[in-house]
PDB file of C-alpha atoms in Angstrom:
ATOM      1  CA  MET G  27      50.479 119.636-169.178  1.00 55.00           C
ATOM      2  CA  ALA G  28      48.931 122.840-170.523  1.00 59.00           C
ATOM      3  CA  LEU G  29      45.473 121.275-170.370  1.00 59.00           C
ATOM      4  CA  GLN G  30      45.951 120.361-166.706  1.00 57.00           C
ATOM      5  CA  HIS G  31      47.190 123.883-165.943  1.00 58.00           C
ATOM      6  CA  ASP G  32      44.104 125.366-167.653  1.00 58.00           C
ATOM      7  CA  LEU G  33      41.805 123.051-165.683  1.00 53.00           C
ATOM      8  CA  ASP G  34      43.512 123.923-162.390  1.00 53.00           C
ATOM      9  CA  ARG G  35      43.172 127.630-163.163  1.00 57.00           C
ATOM     10  CA  ARG G  36      39.444 127.223-163.897  1.00 50.00           C
ATOM     11  CA  LEU G  37      38.855 125.322-160.680  1.00 50.00           C
ATOM     12  CA  ARG G  38      40.644 127.961-158.643  1.00 51.00           C
ATOM     13  CA  ARG G  39      38.717 130.749-160.302  1.00 58.00           C
ATOM     14  CA  GLY G  40      35.272 129.263-159.716  1.00 65.00           C
ATOM     15  CA  LEU G  41      32.594 127.991-162.035  1.00 68.00           C
ATOM     16  CA  THR G  42      33.098 127.287-165.706  1.00 77.00           C
ATOM     17  CA  ARG G  43      31.092 129.234-168.245  1.00 82.00           C
ATOM     18  CA  GLU G  44      28.793 126.268-168.883  1.00 84.00           C
ATOM     19  CA  ARG G  45      28.018 125.754-165.206  1.00 80.00           C
ATOM     20  CA  ARG G  46      27.454 129.456-164.694  1.00 80.00           C
ATOM     21  CA  ALA G  47      24.990 129.433-167.608  1.00 86.00           C
ATOM     22  CA  ALA G  48      23.222 126.394-166.114  1.00 86.00           C
ATOM     23  CA  LEU G  49      22.922 128.193-162.782  1.00 83.00           C
ATOM     24  CA  TRP G  50      21.409 131.218-164.521  1.00 86.00           C
ATOM     25  CA  VAL G  51      18.838 129.006-166.251  1.00 91.00           C
ATOM     26  CA  PHE G  52      18.014 127.373-162.914  1.00 89.00           C
ATOM     27  CA  ALA G  53      17.725 130.791-161.228  1.00 88.00           C
ATOM     28  CA  ILE G  54      15.378 132.096-163.936  1.00 93.00           C
ATOM     29  CA  ILE G  55      13.133 129.034-163.646  1.00 94.00           C
ATOM     30  CA  LEU G  56      13.146 129.290-159.849  1.00 92.00           C
ATOM     31  CA  ALA G  57      12.318 133.004-160.063  1.00 93.00           C
ATOM     32  CA  ALA G  58       9.332 132.217-162.298  1.00 95.00           C
ATOM     33  CA  VAL G  59       8.108 129.628-159.798  1.00 95.00           C
ATOM     34  CA  VAL G  60       8.581 132.112-156.935  1.00 95.00           C
ATOM     35  CA  VAL G  61       6.525 134.748-158.750  1.00 95.00           C
ATOM     36  CA  GLU G  62       3.784 132.219-159.464  1.00 95.00           C
ATOM     37  CA  PHE G  63       3.677 130.979-155.853  1.00 94.00           C
ATOM     38  CA  LEU G  64       3.542 134.510-154.453  1.00 95.00           C
ATOM     39  CA  TRP G  65       0.923 135.600-156.990  1.00 94.00           C
ATOM     40  CA  VAL G  66      -1.379 132.644-156.328  1.00 91.00           C
ATOM     41  CA  GLY G  67      -0.899 132.771-152.561  1.00 91.00           C
ATOM     42  CA  LEU G  68      -1.343 136.507-152.114  1.00 92.00           C
ATOM     43  CA  THR G  69      -4.303 136.882-154.489  1.00 91.00           C
ATOM     44  CA  ARG G  70      -6.185 133.986-152.860  1.00 87.00           C
ATOM     45  CA  LEU G  71      -5.247 135.245-149.391  1.00 88.00           C
ATOM     46  CA  PHE G  72      -6.533 138.766-150.099  1.00 89.00           C
ATOM     47  CA  GLU G  73      -9.740 137.395-151.641  1.00 86.00           C
ATOM     48  CA  GLY G  74     -10.551 135.955-148.236  1.00 80.00           C
ATOM     49  CA  PRO G  75     -12.679 133.036-147.202  1.00 76.00           C
ATOM     50  CA  SER G  76     -15.738 134.348-149.013  1.00 70.00           C
ATOM     51  CA  ALA G  77     -14.055 133.962-152.417  1.00 63.00           C
ATOM     52  CA  GLY G  78     -15.201 130.382-152.695  1.00 63.00           C
ATOM     53  CA  CYS G  79     -13.305 127.146-152.879  1.00 67.00           C
ATOM     54  CA  ASP G  80     -10.381 126.580-155.218  1.00 66.00           C
ATOM     55  CA  ARG G  81      -9.199 123.010-154.783  1.00 66.00           C
ATOM     56  CA  SER G  82      -5.954 123.708-156.650  1.00 71.00           C
ATOM     57  CA  VAL G  83      -4.890 126.124-153.895  1.00 75.00           C
ATOM     58  CA  GLY G  84      -6.516 124.488-150.902  1.00 74.00           C
ATOM     59  CA  SER G  85      -8.499 125.603-147.899  1.00 78.00           C
ATOM     60  CA  TRP G  86      -8.446 129.221-146.855  1.00 80.00           C
ATOM     61  CA  PRO G  87      -6.222 130.367-145.056  1.00 84.00           C
ATOM     62  CA  SER G  88      -3.875 127.354-144.967  1.00 85.00           C
ATOM     63  CA  GLY G  89      -3.617 126.841-148.742  1.00 85.00           C
ATOM     64  CA  PRO G  90      -2.782 130.425-149.697  1.00 89.00           C
ATOM     65  CA  LEU G  91      -0.407 130.794-146.737  1.00 90.00           C
ATOM     66  CA  SER G  92       1.429 127.651-147.857  1.00 91.00           C
ATOM     67  CA  PHE G  93       1.882 129.208-151.290  1.00 92.00           C
ATOM     68  CA  VAL G  94       3.157 132.457-149.753  1.00 93.00           C
ATOM     69  CA  THR G  95       5.627 130.533-147.557  1.00 94.00           C
ATOM     70  CA  GLY G  96       6.825 128.562-150.583  1.00 93.00           C
ATOM     71  CA  GLY G  97       7.367 131.801-152.475  1.00 94.00           C
ATOM     72  CA  VAL G  98       9.342 133.354-149.633  1.00 94.00           C
ATOM     73  CA  LEU G  99      11.406 130.180-149.323  1.00 92.00           C
ATOM     74  CA  GLY G 100      12.174 130.340-153.038  1.00 91.00           C
ATOM     75  CA  MET G 101      13.173 133.999-152.736  1.00 91.00           C
ATOM     76  CA  ALA G 102      15.497 133.035-149.897  1.00 89.00           C
ATOM     77  CA  LEU G 103      17.118 130.418-152.107  1.00 86.00           C
ATOM     78  CA  LEU G 104      17.591 132.982-154.855  1.00 86.00           C
ATOM     79  CA  SER G 105      19.109 135.560-152.503  1.00 82.00           C
ATOM     80  CA  ILE G 106      21.864 133.438-150.959  1.00 73.00           C
ATOM     81  CA  PRO G 107      24.475 133.633-153.739  1.00 66.00           C
ATOM     82  CA  LEU G 108      24.118 137.405-154.055  1.00 56.00           C
ATOM     83  CA  ARG G 109      26.942 139.753-153.294  1.00 52.00           C
ATOM     84  CA  HIS G 110      30.501 139.210-152.237  1.00 60.00           C
ATOM     85  CA  ARG G 111      31.519 136.604-149.689  1.00 64.00           C
ATOM     86  CA  LEU G 112      31.510 139.202-146.912  1.00 65.00           C
ATOM     87  CA  HIS G 113      27.777 139.799-147.453  1.00 73.00           C
ATOM     88  CA  ARG G 114      26.724 136.134-147.555  1.00 78.00           C
ATOM     89  CA  ARG G 115      26.383 135.820-143.787  1.00 81.00           C
ATOM     90  CA  GLY G 116      24.077 138.829-143.627  1.00 84.00           C
ATOM     91  CA  VAL G 117      22.023 137.621-146.579  1.00 84.00           C
ATOM     92  CA  LEU G 118      21.695 134.191-144.961  1.00 86.00           C
ATOM     93  CA  ILE G 119      20.528 135.749-141.689  1.00 89.00           C
ATOM     94  CA  ILE G 120      17.955 137.943-143.432  1.00 90.00           C
ATOM     95  CA  SER G 121      16.652 135.248-145.785  1.00 90.00           C
ATOM     96  CA  SER G 122      16.396 132.484-143.180  1.00 92.00           C
ATOM     97  CA  GLY G 123      14.858 134.944-140.714  1.00 93.00           C
ATOM     98  CA  ALA G 124      12.244 135.988-143.275  1.00 94.00           C
ATOM     99  CA  VAL G 125      11.355 132.368-144.003  1.00 95.00           C
ATOM    100  CA  PHE G 126      11.100 131.695-140.260  1.00 96.00           C
ATOM    101  CA  VAL G 127       8.820 134.666-139.633  1.00 96.00           C
ATOM    102  CA  VAL G 128       6.532 133.924-142.595  1.00 96.00           C
ATOM    103  CA  SER G 129       6.225 130.184-141.933  1.00 96.00           C
ATOM    104  CA  LEU G 130       5.668 130.564-138.180  1.00 96.00           C
ATOM    105  CA  GLY G 131       3.250 133.433-138.800  1.00 95.00           C
ATOM    106  CA  SER G 132       1.354 131.232-141.245  1.00 94.00           C
ATOM    107  CA  VAL G 133       1.011 128.456-138.677  1.00 95.00           C
ATOM    108  CA  LEU G 134      -0.119 130.886-136.005  1.00 95.00           C
ATOM    109  CA  PHE G 135      -2.641 132.495-138.356  1.00 92.00           C
ATOM    110  CA  ILE G 136      -4.078 129.103-139.383  1.00 90.00           C
ATOM    111  CA  LEU G 137      -4.420 127.973-135.776  1.00 92.00           C
ATOM    112  CA  GLY G 138      -5.751 131.379-134.724  1.00 92.00           C
ATOM    113  CA  TRP G 139      -8.365 131.242-137.471  1.00 88.00           C
ATOM    114  CA  TRP G 140      -9.508 127.866-136.155  1.00 87.00           C
ATOM    115  CA  ILE G 141      -9.403 128.956-132.479  1.00 90.00           C
ATOM    116  CA  ALA G 142     -11.471 132.025-133.367  1.00 88.00           C
ATOM    117  CA  GLY G 143     -14.302 129.631-134.172  1.00 83.00           C
ATOM    118  CA  HIS G 144     -14.106 129.220-137.923  1.00 77.00           C
ATOM    119  CA  SER G 145     -14.941 125.692-138.965  1.00 72.00           C
ATOM    120  CA  PRO G 146     -12.222 123.928-140.963  1.00 69.00           C
ATOM    121  CA  SER G 147     -14.834 121.736-142.626  1.00 60.00           C
ATOM    122  CA  SER G 148     -16.402 124.797-144.232  1.00 56.00           C
ATOM    123  CA  ALA G 149     -13.057 125.647-145.804  1.00 54.00           C
ATOM    124  CA  CYS G 150     -13.209 123.629-149.035  1.00 63.00           C
ATOM    125  CA  GLY G 151     -15.030 120.847-147.229  1.00 59.00           C
ATOM    126  CA  SER G 152     -11.973 119.134-145.774  1.00 67.00           C
ATOM    127  CA  VAL G 153     -10.541 119.195-142.263  1.00 72.00           C
ATOM    128  CA  ALA G 154      -7.353 117.517-143.552  1.00 70.00           C
ATOM    129  CA  GLY G 155      -7.018 120.216-146.204  1.00 71.00           C
ATOM    130  CA  PHE G 156      -7.229 122.862-143.515  1.00 78.00           C
ATOM    131  CA  PHE G 157      -4.767 121.348-141.035  1.00 83.00           C
ATOM    132  CA  GLY G 158      -2.604 119.485-143.584  1.00 82.00           C
ATOM    133  CA  PRO G 159      -0.073 122.279-144.255  1.00 88.00           C
ATOM    134  CA  ILE G 160       0.667 122.884-140.569  1.00 91.00           C
ATOM    135  CA  LEU G 161       3.285 120.142-140.163  1.00 92.00           C
ATOM    136  CA  PRO G 162       5.320 121.095-143.282  1.00 93.00           C
ATOM    137  CA  LEU G 163       5.119 124.770-142.312  1.00 94.00           C
ATOM    138  CA  LEU G 164       6.353 123.930-138.809  1.00 95.00           C
ATOM    139  CA  LEU G 165       9.239 121.950-140.306  1.00 95.00           C
ATOM    140  CA  VAL G 166      10.226 124.900-142.512  1.00 94.00           C
ATOM    141  CA  ALA G 167       9.969 127.236-139.506  1.00 95.00           C
ATOM    142  CA  HIS G 168      12.080 124.893-137.399  1.00 96.00           C
ATOM    143  CA  ILE G 169      14.875 124.526-139.967  1.00 94.00           C
ATOM    144  CA  SER G 170      14.979 128.200-140.940  1.00 94.00           C
ATOM    145  CA  GLY G 171      14.826 129.328-137.321  1.00 94.00           C
ATOM    146  CA  PHE G 172      17.791 127.208-136.312  1.00 93.00           C
ATOM    147  CA  LEU G 173      19.697 128.241-139.444  1.00 91.00           C
ATOM    148  CA  CYS G 174      19.124 131.901-138.618  1.00 91.00           C
ATOM    149  CA  ARG G 175      20.075 131.427-134.953  1.00 92.00           C
ATOM    150  CA  ASP G 176      23.220 129.434-135.748  1.00 89.00           C
ATOM    151  CA  THR G 177      24.296 131.934-138.393  1.00 87.00           C
ATOM    152  CA  ILE G 178      23.871 134.812-135.958  1.00 88.00           C
ATOM    153  CA  LYS G 179      25.855 132.975-133.280  1.00 87.00           C
ATOM    154  CA  GLY G 180      28.544 132.021-135.775  1.00 81.00           C
ATOM    155  CA  LYS G 181      28.099 128.291-135.320  1.00 69.00           C
ATOM    156  CA  GLY G 182      28.119 125.745-138.059  1.00 56.00           C
ATOM    157  CA  GLY G 183      31.679 124.506-137.994  1.00 52.00           C
ATOM    158  CA  THR G 184      34.771 126.008-139.501  1.00 53.00           C
ATOM    159  CA  PRO G 185      34.148 128.008-142.651  1.00 56.00           C
ATOM    160  CA  GLN G 186      35.387 126.246-145.758  1.00 59.00           C
ATOM    161  CA  PRO G 187      37.267 128.239-148.379  1.00 58.00           C
ATOM    162  CA  LEU G 188      35.367 128.903-151.564  1.00 54.00           C
ATOM    163  CA  ALA G 189      36.735 128.006-154.970  1.00 55.00           C
ATOM    164  CA  GLU G 190      37.227 131.684-155.788  1.00 54.00           C
ATOM    165  CA  ASP G 191      39.449 132.324-152.754  1.00 48.00           C
TER     166      ASP G 191
END
């Protein structure tokens, strides 16, 4: 009976110590990946198209912009559990809005670069490498845009109580 009472108390209070430690390990690994994505994306983006071809990153500007969008998406994932429950809605609006702006801006920049007359075949020698990231970036923009809009409007069903409530 005492064991059941202890388990019930832990469940009401939130995460166990072991699960909290596992989440911290996951967050640290995700933060390292975010830093790497942003570093690779931003350095290759600022080097410009004259920096040469790096097949591990992809065609300029679509490859570096995909890395930047992935980094911003990872930062958004890291920011959601921050703060008290009252702040989660605001954090979700800001993080999903940032992902929407960056991913849609990336798509528009890639298409604008092409419309401006730059040949995609000269960007690492592959047209598919140039236009390949557009569909995933549009999907990320679509999902994050609707998440931001629905969070602002207060849609999304009835809020479920958290374990700590």
